[in-house]
Amino acid sequence: MPSAITTGERIYHGIAASPGVRQGKVLVLGKARLTVARQSISEAQVADEIRRFEHALVLTRQQLIAVQKRLAEKSGDKHASIFEAHLLVLDDPELNNEVLTRIENERVNVEFAYQNVAERYAASLAAVDDEYLRERAADMRDIAERVLNNLMGNGDEGDLRNVLKEPCILVAHDLAPSQTAQMEHDKVLGFATDVGSRTSHTAIMAKSMQIPAVVGLKTITQELVSGDFVLLDGVKGLIIVNPGAQTLADYGQIERQQHSLQEKLWLARHEPTITADGHRIILSGNIENANDAGAVLECGAEGVGLFRTEFLFINQEELPSEQAQYVAYHAVADALKPAPVILRTLDLGGDKFRSHTDVPLEMNPFLGWRAIRFCLEEKDIFRAQLRAILRASAVGNVKMMYPMISGLQELLDANALLEECRAQLRAEGVPFDEQMDVGIMIETPSAAMTADALAKRAGFFSVGTNDLVQYSLAVDRTNEKIAHLYEPTHPAIVRLIKLTADASHRAGHWTGVCGEMAGDLALVPLLLGLGVDELSAAPATVPQIKFLIRRLKMADARTLAAFALECESTAEIFDRSVNMAQRVAPELFQ
Ligand code: PEP
Ligand code: MG
């Protein structure tokens, strides 16, 4: 426990998104958008402001040309030409002259003058009834942000590599999963955001990359300035500004205890995953990146229970070709064989996009053109992935599953395309595993309710609780304002998981859980009691889950589940489950 507040220490409470404790200097991103204050300047300062403006324009031009060059090298001139339009906006003489006039005549700071003029230009473009001109408004705002970041010394923030000069704790209003994916351990000690929740893909990515994070802090970007010293507690979800000597000493002690526990868990990580009364459970790891395959076996997991393949598509200017995908899937299958790897087909949409420009804006992206819905329309993209997966199945123990199935027809349509790809590969003489196991994710209430029908056409189920909770309880999984309503132990969720597991068993199949619920130690007894056969979680949490399972009796877990299925209270189900987990493995909860 951190100590009581000492002089100068401030504590902010948020949502614990990725465990770990770090201390360091803060770098606040995106300040330019929030706080451009009007400052009066003297006549003597005018020349300096104009010089600063010219310097920022030169710097921005250099950055744009560098990005353009990188793009041209990667994907040819086609996309790089977008930056021509940006350069034209940057060098617009009318706009820039107006900024200079305002600095000279009104004696205001350049940031204020530039933001005002640029925003007025952008607003008038946005109001025009012409799509081309409206797009120029977005260019205008994009450029204005770059120039303002340079004026304020924030660097080129769109690309984190340009911002992170020394190890720091990043503070931002929000971070896209694609930005999290770019983070490097030696530069990002941890991060804190105003918005977000535990099951957003930004949080999931942070956990997978073992970068401690606190999200949903509401106003943290306004409370902190770059250079502040903070302690970030990703376990309790705290940001402690100017931690006092006692707080640092308390945290030092916690860290030493954690370290010796981690050593104990690590030594036991390769023991079999068997409950204290002899029931075998499959324990797998989730990955987002082909390079993480090694970490899965290293942490004591028995295979990959979920490979989120969409991260191959994110942060790329071009769609990955069938061959590029094959190379990635082959690498994972080869590294793990004979252990299984479950490749989840493309789940773009929701909070995961290839870029901010290539998808139409939707009112409710999580209810929109996402995952299997996208793939069944973008058939060429889907076929390329299916062929790549099938080809990789010749190499190792590859399984595949479709995300976000909401009804039987989607499964039938996806399987029809798969069959088409199999026929093509046979005709081409390309080897693949004819028996490759094909399952589905259970992420919608409609899938859980019709699990018996789906089980006749799917080889296994993997429950995506992150989405199942979101869709069943109508709670946006990324929205910190309603995070308290996001309740994995809601009686409805307990019953839907039970329905799913029972339906799969009746059909002779197995059911896993690969959402964050599988990695929540407090909920593991409940899931096992409900009949879940496999748990798949972030590799770093696997040793702890195994430690818990080896001390748990399945008979007790089943009694707990029987209680939960009758119980009407979310809180009581949670309390019973957490009590059982704490009783069998108290050291994991200290
Ligand atoms: C889930 O929804 O629980 C899941 C594992 O998929 P994702 O988090 O990628 O949506
Ligand atoms: Mg999901």
PDB file of N, CA, C and O in Angstrom, residues 453-507:
ATOM      1  N   ALA A 453     -26.183 -25.332 -32.404  1.00  0.00           N
ATOM      2  CA  ALA A 453     -26.179 -25.385 -33.877  1.00  0.00           C
ATOM      3  C   ALA A 453     -24.771 -25.130 -34.413  1.00  0.00           C
ATOM      4  O   ALA A 453     -24.297 -25.803 -35.338  1.00  0.00           O
ATOM      5  N   LEU A 454     -24.090 -24.159 -33.818  1.00  0.00           N
ATOM      6  CA  LEU A 454     -22.744 -23.813 -34.291  1.00  0.00           C
ATOM      7  C   LEU A 454     -21.768 -24.968 -34.047  1.00  0.00           C
ATOM      8  O   LEU A 454     -20.861 -25.202 -34.848  1.00  0.00           O
ATOM      9  N   ALA A 455     -21.974 -25.690 -32.941  1.00  0.00           N
ATOM     10  CA  ALA A 455     -21.046 -26.780 -32.586  1.00  0.00           C
ATOM     11  C   ALA A 455     -21.057 -27.892 -33.634  1.00  0.00           C
ATOM     12  O   ALA A 455     -20.094 -28.642 -33.749  1.00  0.00           O
ATOM     13  N   LYS A 456     -22.150 -27.980 -34.425  1.00  0.00           N
ATOM     14  CA  LYS A 456     -22.194 -29.024 -35.459  1.00  0.00           C
ATOM     15  C   LYS A 456     -21.259 -28.680 -36.623  1.00  0.00           C
ATOM     16  O   LYS A 456     -20.914 -29.531 -37.422  1.00  0.00           O
ATOM     17  N   ARG A 457     -20.926 -27.370 -36.753  1.00  0.00           N
ATOM     18  CA  ARG A 457     -20.094 -26.956 -37.907  1.00  0.00           C
ATOM     19  C   ARG A 457     -18.754 -26.372 -37.496  1.00  0.00           C
ATOM     20  O   ARG A 457     -18.016 -25.875 -38.334  1.00  0.00           O
ATOM     21  N   ALA A 458     -18.456 -26.378 -36.203  1.00  0.00           N
ATOM     22  CA  ALA A 458     -17.177 -25.808 -35.759  1.00  0.00           C
ATOM     23  C   ALA A 458     -16.470 -26.836 -34.889  1.00  0.00           C
ATOM     24  O   ALA A 458     -17.113 -27.535 -34.101  1.00  0.00           O
ATOM     25  N   GLY A 459     -15.156 -26.907 -35.018  1.00  0.00           N
ATOM     26  CA  GLY A 459     -14.397 -27.936 -34.303  1.00  0.00           C
ATOM     27  C   GLY A 459     -14.158 -27.611 -32.838  1.00  0.00           C
ATOM     28  O   GLY A 459     -13.884 -28.490 -32.034  1.00  0.00           O
ATOM     29  N   PHE A 460     -14.216 -26.341 -32.481  1.00  0.00           N
ATOM     30  CA  PHE A 460     -14.030 -25.941 -31.082  1.00  0.00           C
ATOM     31  C   PHE A 460     -14.559 -24.514 -30.906  1.00  0.00           C
ATOM     32  O   PHE A 460     -14.793 -23.804 -31.895  1.00  0.00           O
ATOM     33  N   PHE A 461     -14.715 -24.141 -29.642  1.00  0.00           N
ATOM     34  CA  PHE A 461     -15.130 -22.767 -29.317  1.00  0.00           C
ATOM     35  C   PHE A 461     -14.052 -22.102 -28.474  1.00  0.00           C
ATOM     36  O   PHE A 461     -13.449 -22.755 -27.599  1.00  0.00           O
ATOM     37  N   SER A 462     -13.850 -20.820 -28.706  1.00  0.00           N
ATOM     38  CA  SER A 462     -13.001 -20.050 -27.800  1.00  0.00           C
ATOM     39  C   SER A 462     -13.803 -18.805 -27.435  1.00  0.00           C
ATOM     40  O   SER A 462     -14.191 -18.028 -28.320  1.00  0.00           O
ATOM     41  N   VAL A 463     -14.094 -18.669 -26.158  1.00  0.00           N
ATOM     42  CA  VAL A 463     -14.976 -17.570 -25.746  1.00  0.00           C
ATOM     43  C   VAL A 463     -14.155 -16.276 -25.631  1.00  0.00           C
ATOM     44  O   VAL A 463     -13.194 -16.205 -24.863  1.00  0.00           O
ATOM     45  N   GLY A 464     -14.539 -15.295 -26.418  1.00  0.00           N
ATOM     46  CA  GLY A 464     -13.897 -13.974 -26.357  1.00  0.00           C
ATOM     47  C   GLY A 464     -14.686 -13.139 -25.356  1.00  0.00           C
ATOM     48  O   GLY A 464     -15.622 -12.416 -25.718  1.00  0.00           O
ATOM     49  N   THR A 465     -14.307 -13.254 -24.097  1.00  0.00           N
ATOM     50  CA  THR A 465     -15.112 -12.594 -23.057  1.00  0.00           C
ATOM     51  C   THR A 465     -15.054 -11.069 -23.147  1.00  0.00           C
ATOM     52  O   THR A 465     -15.975 -10.396 -22.698  1.00  0.00           O
ATOM     53  N   ASN A 466     -13.967 -10.545 -23.734  1.00  0.00           N
ATOM     54  CA  ASN A 466     -13.885  -9.077 -23.834  1.00  0.00           C
ATOM     55  C   ASN A 466     -15.088  -8.549 -24.610  1.00  0.00           C
ATOM     56  O   ASN A 466     -15.721  -7.560 -24.235  1.00  0.00           O
ATOM     57  N   ASP A 467     -15.375  -9.234 -25.709  1.00  0.00           N
ATOM     58  CA  ASP A 467     -16.520  -8.817 -26.512  1.00  0.00           C
ATOM     59  C   ASP A 467     -17.831  -9.386 -25.984  1.00  0.00           C
ATOM     60  O   ASP A 467     -18.860  -8.716 -26.035  1.00  0.00           O
ATOM     61  N   LEU A 468     -17.781 -10.615 -25.478  1.00  0.00           N
ATOM     62  CA  LEU A 468     -19.038 -11.206 -24.986  1.00  0.00           C
ATOM     63  C   LEU A 468     -19.644 -10.330 -23.881  1.00  0.00           C
ATOM     64  O   LEU A 468     -20.860 -10.093 -23.860  1.00  0.00           O
ATOM     65  N   VAL A 469     -18.799  -9.827 -22.990  1.00  0.00           N
ATOM     66  CA  VAL A 469     -19.312  -8.957 -21.920  1.00  0.00           C
ATOM     67  C   VAL A 469     -19.848  -7.660 -22.533  1.00  0.00           C
ATOM     68  O   VAL A 469     -20.944  -7.196 -22.208  1.00  0.00           O
ATOM     69  N   GLN A 470     -19.055  -7.086 -23.453  1.00  0.00           N
ATOM     70  CA  GLN A 470     -19.467  -5.818 -24.083  1.00  0.00           C
ATOM     71  C   GLN A 470     -20.820  -5.948 -24.785  1.00  0.00           C
ATOM     72  O   GLN A 470     -21.708  -5.102 -24.617  1.00  0.00           O
ATOM     73  N   TYR A 471     -20.978  -7.030 -25.567  1.00  0.00           N
ATOM     74  CA  TYR A 471     -22.208  -7.160 -26.347  1.00  0.00           C
ATOM     75  C   TYR A 471     -23.397  -7.625 -25.496  1.00  0.00           C
ATOM     76  O   TYR A 471     -24.536  -7.269 -25.772  1.00  0.00           O
ATOM     77  N   SER A 472     -23.124  -8.435 -24.465  1.00  0.00           N
ATOM     78  CA  SER A 472     -24.242  -8.929 -23.640  1.00  0.00           C
ATOM     79  C   SER A 472     -24.780  -7.851 -22.721  1.00  0.00           C
ATOM     80  O   SER A 472     -25.988  -7.753 -22.504  1.00  0.00           O
ATOM     81  N   LEU A 473     -23.854  -7.058 -22.154  1.00  0.00           N
ATOM     82  CA  LEU A 473     -24.293  -6.055 -21.180  1.00  0.00           C
ATOM     83  C   LEU A 473     -24.467  -4.673 -21.823  1.00  0.00           C
ATOM     84  O   LEU A 473     -24.795  -3.708 -21.125  1.00  0.00           O
ATOM     85  N   ALA A 474     -24.213  -4.585 -23.132  1.00  0.00           N
ATOM     86  CA  ALA A 474     -24.311  -3.301 -23.846  1.00  0.00           C
ATOM     87  C   ALA A 474     -23.419  -2.248 -23.197  1.00  0.00           C
ATOM     88  O   ALA A 474     -23.825  -1.122 -22.942  1.00  0.00           O
ATOM     89  N   VAL A 475     -22.179  -2.640 -22.926  1.00  0.00           N
ATOM     90  CA  VAL A 475     -21.202  -1.724 -22.316  1.00  0.00           C
ATOM     91  C   VAL A 475     -19.967  -1.662 -23.214  1.00  0.00           C
ATOM     92  O   VAL A 475     -19.252  -2.661 -23.364  1.00  0.00           O
ATOM     93  N   ASP A 476     -19.744  -0.508 -23.808  1.00  0.00           N
ATOM     94  CA  ASP A 476     -18.567  -0.301 -24.656  1.00  0.00           C
ATOM     95  C   ASP A 476     -17.299  -0.658 -23.868  1.00  0.00           C
ATOM     96  O   ASP A 476     -17.026  -0.074 -22.818  1.00  0.00           O
ATOM     97  N   ARG A 477     -16.541  -1.620 -24.399  1.00  0.00           N
ATOM     98  CA  ARG A 477     -15.375  -2.126 -23.648  1.00  0.00           C
ATOM     99  C   ARG A 477     -14.253  -1.105 -23.532  1.00  0.00           C
ATOM    100  O   ARG A 477     -13.299  -1.319 -22.787  1.00  0.00           O
ATOM    101  N   THR A 478     -14.315  -0.003 -24.296  1.00  0.00           N
ATOM    102  CA  THR A 478     -13.221   0.977 -24.247  1.00  0.00           C
ATOM    103  C   THR A 478     -13.606   2.244 -23.486  1.00  0.00           C
ATOM    104  O   THR A 478     -12.798   3.159 -23.394  1.00  0.00           O
ATOM    105  N   ASN A 479     -14.805   2.312 -22.972  1.00  0.00           N
ATOM    106  CA  ASN A 479     -15.287   3.581 -22.422  1.00  0.00           C
ATOM    107  C   ASN A 479     -15.139   3.618 -20.896  1.00  0.00           C
ATOM    108  O   ASN A 479     -15.851   2.911 -20.176  1.00  0.00           O
ATOM    109  N   GLU A 480     -14.228   4.459 -20.427  1.00  0.00           N
ATOM    110  CA  GLU A 480     -13.938   4.510 -18.988  1.00  0.00           C
ATOM    111  C   GLU A 480     -15.124   5.029 -18.173  1.00  0.00           C
ATOM    112  O   GLU A 480     -15.255   4.742 -16.993  1.00  0.00           O
ATOM    113  N   LYS A 481     -16.040   5.739 -18.843  1.00  0.00           N
ATOM    114  CA  LYS A 481     -17.165   6.319 -18.098  1.00  0.00           C
ATOM    115  C   LYS A 481     -18.114   5.238 -17.583  1.00  0.00           C
ATOM    116  O   LYS A 481     -18.803   5.420 -16.597  1.00  0.00           O
ATOM    117  N   ILE A 482     -18.151   4.130 -18.304  1.00  0.00           N
ATOM    118  CA  ILE A 482     -19.071   3.061 -17.898  1.00  0.00           C
ATOM    119  C   ILE A 482     -18.307   1.788 -17.520  1.00  0.00           C
ATOM    120  O   ILE A 482     -18.882   0.694 -17.491  1.00  0.00           O
ATOM    121  N   ALA A 483     -17.019   1.968 -17.190  1.00  0.00           N
ATOM    122  CA  ALA A 483     -16.189   0.787 -16.872  1.00  0.00           C
ATOM    123  C   ALA A 483     -16.753   0.032 -15.672  1.00  0.00           C
ATOM    124  O   ALA A 483     -16.607  -1.184 -15.579  1.00  0.00           O
ATOM    125  N   HIS A 484     -17.418   0.735 -14.761  1.00  0.00           N
ATOM    126  CA  HIS A 484     -17.975   0.058 -13.577  1.00  0.00           C
ATOM    127  C   HIS A 484     -19.131  -0.873 -13.953  1.00  0.00           C
ATOM    128  O   HIS A 484     -19.515  -1.737 -13.168  1.00  0.00           O
ATOM    129  N   LEU A 485     -19.703  -0.679 -15.144  1.00  0.00           N
ATOM    130  CA  LEU A 485     -20.804  -1.551 -15.583  1.00  0.00           C
ATOM    131  C   LEU A 485     -20.306  -2.780 -16.351  1.00  0.00           C
ATOM    132  O   LEU A 485     -21.087  -3.647 -16.718  1.00  0.00           O
ATOM    133  N   TYR A 486     -19.023  -2.800 -16.593  1.00  0.00           N
ATOM    134  CA  TYR A 486     -18.430  -3.901 -17.364  1.00  0.00           C
ATOM    135  C   TYR A 486     -18.137  -5.042 -16.384  1.00  0.00           C
ATOM    136  O   TYR A 486     -17.110  -5.054 -15.714  1.00  0.00           O
ATOM    137  N   GLU A 487     -19.067  -5.987 -16.265  1.00  0.00           N
ATOM    138  CA  GLU A 487     -19.020  -6.961 -15.175  1.00  0.00           C
ATOM    139  C   GLU A 487     -18.936  -8.402 -15.681  1.00  0.00           C
ATOM    140  O   GLU A 487     -19.963  -9.023 -16.016  1.00  0.00           O
ATOM    141  N   PRO A 488     -17.736  -8.978 -15.719  1.00  0.00           N
ATOM    142  CA  PRO A 488     -17.591 -10.357 -16.214  1.00  0.00           C
ATOM    143  C   PRO A 488     -18.311 -11.396 -15.353  1.00  0.00           C
ATOM    144  O   PRO A 488     -18.576 -12.497 -15.828  1.00  0.00           O
ATOM    145  N   THR A 489     -18.643 -11.043 -14.085  1.00  0.00           N
ATOM    146  CA  THR A 489     -19.359 -12.048 -13.272  1.00  0.00           C
ATOM    147  C   THR A 489     -20.863 -11.772 -13.226  1.00  0.00           C
ATOM    148  O   THR A 489     -21.570 -12.292 -12.357  1.00  0.00           O
ATOM    149  N   HIS A 490     -21.349 -10.982 -14.138  1.00  0.00           N
ATOM    150  CA  HIS A 490     -22.803 -10.793 -14.270  1.00  0.00           C
ATOM    151  C   HIS A 490     -23.434 -12.182 -14.486  1.00  0.00           C
ATOM    152  O   HIS A 490     -22.903 -12.999 -15.254  1.00  0.00           O
ATOM    153  N   PRO A 491     -24.568 -12.465 -13.837  1.00  0.00           N
ATOM    154  CA  PRO A 491     -25.186 -13.793 -14.014  1.00  0.00           C
ATOM    155  C   PRO A 491     -25.399 -14.161 -15.494  1.00  0.00           C
ATOM    156  O   PRO A 491     -25.295 -15.342 -15.865  1.00  0.00           O
ATOM    157  N   ALA A 492     -25.677 -13.162 -16.336  1.00  0.00           N
ATOM    158  CA  ALA A 492     -25.893 -13.458 -17.768  1.00  0.00           C
ATOM    159  C   ALA A 492     -24.622 -14.032 -18.395  1.00  0.00           C
ATOM    160  O   ALA A 492     -24.687 -14.966 -19.210  1.00  0.00           O
ATOM    161  N   ILE A 493     -23.480 -13.495 -18.018  1.00  0.00           N
ATOM    162  CA  ILE A 493     -22.210 -13.972 -18.602  1.00  0.00           C
ATOM    163  C   ILE A 493     -21.924 -15.402 -18.119  1.00  0.00           C
ATOM    164  O   ILE A 493     -21.532 -16.271 -18.897  1.00  0.00           O
ATOM    165  N   VAL A 494     -22.157 -15.617 -16.836  1.00  0.00           N
ATOM    166  CA  VAL A 494     -21.930 -16.953 -16.264  1.00  0.00           C
ATOM    167  C   VAL A 494     -22.779 -17.978 -17.030  1.00  0.00           C
ATOM    168  O   VAL A 494     -22.298 -19.040 -17.437  1.00  0.00           O
ATOM    169  N   ARG A 495     -24.037 -17.634 -17.258  1.00  0.00           N
ATOM    170  CA  ARG A 495     -24.937 -18.582 -17.939  1.00  0.00           C
ATOM    171  C   ARG A 495     -24.545 -18.782 -19.405  1.00  0.00           C
ATOM    172  O   ARG A 495     -24.642 -19.891 -19.939  1.00  0.00           O
ATOM    173  N   LEU A 496     -24.122 -17.710 -20.067  1.00  0.00           N
ATOM    174  CA  LEU A 496     -23.744 -17.841 -21.492  1.00  0.00           C
ATOM    175  C   LEU A 496     -22.493 -18.724 -21.640  1.00  0.00           C
ATOM    176  O   LEU A 496     -22.385 -19.521 -22.583  1.00  0.00           O
ATOM    177  N   ILE A 497     -21.562 -18.581 -20.712  1.00  0.00           N
ATOM    178  CA  ILE A 497     -20.347 -19.419 -20.793  1.00  0.00           C
ATOM    179  C   ILE A 497     -20.728 -20.888 -20.553  1.00  0.00           C
ATOM    180  O   ILE A 497     -20.248 -21.791 -21.241  1.00  0.00           O
ATOM    181  N   LYS A 498     -21.596 -21.095 -19.599  1.00  0.00           N
ATOM    182  CA  LYS A 498     -22.030 -22.473 -19.300  1.00  0.00           C
ATOM    183  C   LYS A 498     -22.734 -23.097 -20.523  1.00  0.00           C
ATOM    184  O   LYS A 498     -22.450 -24.230 -20.908  1.00  0.00           O
ATOM    185  N   LEU A 499     -23.648 -22.326 -21.137  1.00  0.00           N
ATOM    186  CA  LEU A 499     -24.346 -22.811 -22.346  1.00  0.00           C
ATOM    187  C   LEU A 499     -23.338 -23.230 -23.415  1.00  0.00           C
ATOM    188  O   LEU A 499     -23.492 -24.268 -24.067  1.00  0.00           O
ATOM    189  N   THR A 500     -22.330 -22.381 -23.597  1.00  0.00           N
ATOM    190  CA  THR A 500     -21.328 -22.614 -24.636  1.00  0.00           C
ATOM    191  C   THR A 500     -20.534 -23.887 -24.346  1.00  0.00           C
ATOM    192  O   THR A 500     -20.360 -24.746 -25.228  1.00  0.00           O
ATOM    193  N   ALA A 501     -20.030 -23.990 -23.100  1.00  0.00           N
ATOM    194  CA  ALA A 501     -19.202 -25.155 -22.754  1.00  0.00           C
ATOM    195  C   ALA A 501     -20.028 -26.440 -22.889  1.00  0.00           C
ATOM    196  O   ALA A 501     -19.561 -27.435 -23.465  1.00  0.00           O
ATOM    197  N   ASP A 502     -21.264 -26.402 -22.394  1.00  0.00           N
ATOM    198  CA  ASP A 502     -22.104 -27.608 -22.461  1.00  0.00           C
ATOM    199  C   ASP A 502     -22.364 -28.014 -23.916  1.00  0.00           C
ATOM    200  O   ASP A 502     -22.298 -29.194 -24.260  1.00  0.00           O
ATOM    201  N   ALA A 503     -22.675 -27.017 -24.767  1.00  0.00           N
ATOM    202  CA  ALA A 503     -22.975 -27.335 -26.173  1.00  0.00           C
ATOM    203  C   ALA A 503     -21.762 -27.961 -26.849  1.00  0.00           C
ATOM    204  O   ALA A 503     -21.887 -28.923 -27.620  1.00  0.00           O
ATOM    205  N   SER A 504     -20.586 -27.435 -26.553  1.00  0.00           N
ATOM    206  CA  SER A 504     -19.389 -28.003 -27.201  1.00  0.00           C
ATOM    207  C   SER A 504     -19.155 -29.422 -26.707  1.00  0.00           C
ATOM    208  O   SER A 504     -18.831 -30.316 -27.491  1.00  0.00           O
ATOM    209  N   HIS A 505     -19.330 -29.650 -25.417  1.00  0.00           N
ATOM    210  CA  HIS A 505     -19.079 -31.007 -24.882  1.00  0.00           C
ATOM    211  C   HIS A 505     -20.062 -32.015 -25.469  1.00  0.00           C
ATOM    212  O   HIS A 505     -19.675 -33.134 -25.797  1.00  0.00           O
ATOM    213  N   ARG A 506     -21.303 -31.584 -25.620  1.00  0.00           N
ATOM    214  CA  ARG A 506     -22.295 -32.516 -26.197  1.00  0.00           C
ATOM    215  C   ARG A 506     -21.882 -32.924 -27.620  1.00  0.00           C
ATOM    216  O   ARG A 506     -22.148 -34.020 -28.066  1.00  0.00           O
ATOM    217  N   ALA A 507     -21.210 -31.974 -28.317  1.00  0.00           N
ATOM    218  CA  ALA A 507     -20.799 -32.278 -29.699  1.00  0.00           C
ATOM    219  C   ALA A 507     -19.425 -32.948 -29.734  1.00  0.00           C
ATOM    220  O   ALA A 507     -18.868 -33.177 -30.813  1.00  0.00           O
TER     221      ALA A 507
END
